[in-house]
N, C-alpha and C. Protein backbone atom coordinates (compact mmCIF):
# COMPACT_ATOMS: atom_id res chain seq x y z
N MET A 1 0.77 -1.22 -0.18
CA MET A 1 -0.16 -0.01 -0.18
C MET A 1 0.70 1.22 0.08
N LEU A 2 1.92 1.16 0.68
CA LEU A 2 2.95 2.38 0.83
C LEU A 2 3.37 2.64 -0.66
N ARG A 3 3.86 1.52 -1.40
CA ARG A 3 4.50 1.87 -2.66
C ARG A 3 3.59 2.47 -3.47
N GLY A 4 2.23 2.19 -3.52
CA GLY A 4 1.12 2.54 -4.30
C GLY A 4 1.07 4.02 -3.82
N ILE A 5 1.04 4.50 -2.54
CA ILE A 5 0.94 6.15 -2.29
C ILE A 5 2.01 6.63 -2.97
N ALA A 6 3.21 5.92 -2.58
CA ALA A 6 4.51 6.52 -3.15
C ALA A 6 4.41 7.07 -4.42
N ALA A 7 3.83 5.85 -5.60
CA ALA A 7 4.00 6.25 -6.75
C ALA A 7 2.63 7.04 -7.17
N LEU A 8 1.62 7.20 -6.52
CA LEU A 8 0.69 8.03 -6.82
C LEU A 8 1.08 9.65 -6.45
N ALA A 9 1.88 9.77 -5.24
CA ALA A 9 2.79 11.07 -5.10
C ALA A 9 3.42 11.44 -6.21
N VAL A 10 4.31 10.58 -6.67
CA VAL A 10 5.20 10.77 -8.00
C VAL A 10 4.26 11.07 -9.28
N LEU A 11 3.30 10.66 -9.34
CA LEU A 11 2.45 11.09 -10.39
C LEU A 11 1.90 12.21 -10.35
N LEU A 12 1.12 12.40 -9.39
CA LEU A 12 0.62 13.97 -8.97
C LEU A 12 1.63 14.85 -9.35
N ASN A 13 3.00 14.76 -8.55
CA ASN A 13 4.02 16.13 -8.80
C ASN A 13 4.58 16.03 -10.28
N HIS A 14 4.40 14.99 -11.07
CA HIS A 14 4.87 15.08 -12.31
C HIS A 14 3.72 15.69 -13.28
N TRP A 15 2.52 15.43 -12.79
CA TRP A 15 1.30 16.05 -13.51
C TRP A 15 1.49 17.77 -13.22
N ARG A 16 1.52 17.83 -11.55
CA ARG A 16 1.79 19.31 -11.48
C ARG A 16 2.88 20.08 -12.23
N ASN A 17 3.88 19.60 -12.35
CA ASN A 17 5.18 20.30 -13.15
C ASN A 17 4.74 20.38 -14.65
N ILE A 18 4.00 19.35 -15.20
CA ILE A 18 3.44 19.56 -16.40
C ILE A 18 2.62 20.69 -16.62
N PHE A 19 1.50 20.61 -16.17
CA PHE A 19 0.33 21.30 -16.31
C PHE A 19 0.21 22.57 -15.82
N PHE A 20 0.88 22.87 -14.64
CA PHE A 20 0.70 24.17 -13.70
C PHE A 20 1.97 24.67 -13.66
N VAL A 21 2.03 26.00 -13.37
CA VAL A 21 3.17 26.99 -13.12
C VAL A 21 3.79 26.87 -11.78
N ASN A 22 4.95 27.16 -11.50
CA ASN A 22 5.63 27.25 -10.07
C ASN A 22 4.78 27.85 -9.02
N TRP A 23 4.83 27.78 -7.97
CA TRP A 23 4.15 28.66 -6.91
C TRP A 23 4.38 30.20 -6.60
N PRO A 24 5.68 30.36 -7.13
CA PRO A 24 5.83 31.97 -6.84
C PRO A 24 5.03 32.60 -8.28
N GLN A 25 4.82 31.81 -9.22
CA GLN A 25 4.38 32.55 -10.38
C GLN A 25 2.65 32.39 -10.53
N VAL A 26 2.24 31.97 -9.35
CA VAL A 26 0.78 31.89 -9.45
C VAL A 26 0.10 33.09 -8.77
N HIS A 27 -0.60 33.85 -9.46
CA HIS A 27 -1.40 35.27 -9.16
C HIS A 27 -2.33 35.33 -8.22
N ASN A 28 -3.27 34.16 -7.93
CA ASN A 28 -4.29 34.15 -7.23
C ASN A 28 -4.04 33.27 -6.26
N GLN A 29 -3.34 33.16 -5.10
CA GLN A 29 -3.00 32.28 -4.06
C GLN A 29 -3.64 32.07 -3.06
N ASP A 30 -4.92 31.49 -3.10
CA ASP A 30 -5.75 31.26 -2.19
C ASP A 30 -5.58 29.65 -1.56
N THR A 31 -6.16 29.45 -0.59
CA THR A 31 -5.93 28.43 0.21
C THR A 31 -6.01 27.20 -0.29
N GLY A 32 -6.95 26.87 -1.37
CA GLY A 32 -7.39 25.66 -2.04
C GLY A 32 -6.17 25.43 -2.93
N LEU A 33 -5.63 26.29 -3.71
CA LEU A 33 -4.20 26.05 -4.32
C LEU A 33 -3.00 25.58 -3.73
N GLU A 34 -3.01 26.33 -2.47
CA GLU A 34 -1.97 25.97 -1.50
C GLU A 34 -1.73 24.53 -1.06
N ILE A 35 -3.04 24.15 -0.84
CA ILE A 35 -3.16 23.03 -0.10
C ILE A 35 -2.71 22.05 -1.31
N PHE A 36 -3.06 22.15 -2.46
CA PHE A 36 -2.97 21.15 -3.94
C PHE A 36 -1.27 21.52 -4.02
N TYR A 37 -0.88 22.58 -4.05
CA TYR A 37 0.73 22.67 -4.33
C TYR A 37 1.32 21.83 -3.23
N PHE A 38 0.85 22.11 -1.80
CA PHE A 38 2.02 21.36 -0.74
C PHE A 38 1.72 19.83 -0.90
N LEU A 39 0.59 19.33 -1.27
CA LEU A 39 0.04 17.72 -1.36
C LEU A 39 0.88 17.22 -2.48
N THR A 40 1.32 18.03 -3.71
CA THR A 40 1.93 17.32 -5.02
C THR A 40 3.20 17.92 -5.07
N LYS A 41 4.02 18.21 -3.72
CA LYS A 41 5.32 18.34 -3.71
C LYS A 41 6.30 17.70 -3.18
N PHE A 42 5.72 16.28 -3.05
CA PHE A 42 6.72 15.18 -2.26
C PHE A 42 7.01 14.16 -3.33
N GLY A 43 7.35 14.83 -4.38
CA GLY A 43 7.49 13.59 -5.58
C GLY A 43 9.11 13.10 -5.40
N HIS A 44 10.04 13.87 -5.04
CA HIS A 44 11.53 13.08 -4.59
C HIS A 44 11.28 12.18 -3.68
N GLU A 45 10.74 12.81 -2.73
CA GLU A 45 10.57 12.07 -1.45
C GLU A 45 10.05 10.36 -1.74
N ALA A 46 9.04 10.77 -2.50
CA ALA A 46 8.15 9.69 -2.83
C ALA A 46 9.02 8.81 -3.79
N VAL A 47 9.76 8.79 -4.47
CA VAL A 47 10.46 8.11 -5.41
C VAL A 47 11.37 7.46 -4.54
N ILE A 48 11.82 8.15 -3.59
CA ILE A 48 13.07 7.51 -2.63
C ILE A 48 12.44 6.58 -1.88
N VAL A 49 10.96 6.67 -1.02
CA VAL A 49 10.38 5.66 -0.53
C VAL A 49 10.04 4.73 -1.04
N PHE A 50 9.61 4.75 -2.27
CA PHE A 50 9.14 3.69 -3.60
C PHE A 50 10.39 2.76 -3.74
N PHE A 51 11.69 3.19 -4.00
CA PHE A 51 12.63 2.40 -4.29
C PHE A 51 13.27 1.73 -3.12
N VAL A 52 13.25 2.15 -1.98
CA VAL A 52 13.72 1.50 -0.53
C VAL A 52 12.78 0.44 -0.45
N LEU A 53 11.27 0.92 -0.49
CA LEU A 53 10.70 -0.24 -0.23
C LEU A 53 10.76 -1.67 -1.16
N SER A 54 10.91 -1.24 -2.38
CA SER A 54 10.85 -2.32 -3.55
C SER A 54 12.24 -3.14 -3.33
N GLY A 55 13.20 -2.45 -2.82
CA GLY A 55 14.61 -3.09 -2.78
C GLY A 55 14.66 -4.01 -1.72
N TYR A 56 13.80 -3.84 -0.47
CA TYR A 56 13.47 -4.42 0.81
C TYR A 56 12.63 -5.83 0.27
N LEU A 57 11.62 -5.29 -0.29
CA LEU A 57 10.73 -6.42 -0.88
C LEU A 57 11.46 -7.74 -1.60
N ILE A 58 12.03 -6.99 -2.59
CA ILE A 58 13.02 -8.01 -3.34
C ILE A 58 13.86 -8.81 -2.74
N GLY A 59 14.55 -7.87 -1.86
CA GLY A 59 15.80 -8.63 -1.37
C GLY A 59 15.24 -9.67 -0.18
N ARG A 60 14.20 -9.29 0.23
CA ARG A 60 13.53 -10.39 0.96
C ARG A 60 13.40 -11.54 0.51
N THR A 61 12.55 -11.36 -0.58
CA THR A 61 12.18 -12.46 -1.47
C THR A 61 13.62 -13.36 -2.05
N VAL A 62 14.41 -12.85 -2.43
CA VAL A 62 15.76 -13.31 -2.85
C VAL A 62 16.31 -14.10 -1.68
N LEU A 63 16.24 -13.41 -0.69
CA LEU A 63 16.91 -14.28 0.79
C LEU A 63 16.17 -15.27 1.10
N ARG A 64 14.90 -15.41 0.76
CA ARG A 64 14.24 -16.87 0.95
C ARG A 64 14.54 -17.65 0.44
């Protein structure tokens, strides 16, 4: 489940980077947009979590 959440976070981060401008360029900085930008900024961290979990799960399977 954590790998799925991490993959979704990466997808949302890429989606935001493709279709939206950076936060300092937003003219109407309301609370809804602030929450959206906050929730979609964890792409790099999510990649790390995804690969660490993948390595753990694959390594555990190989060692069995």
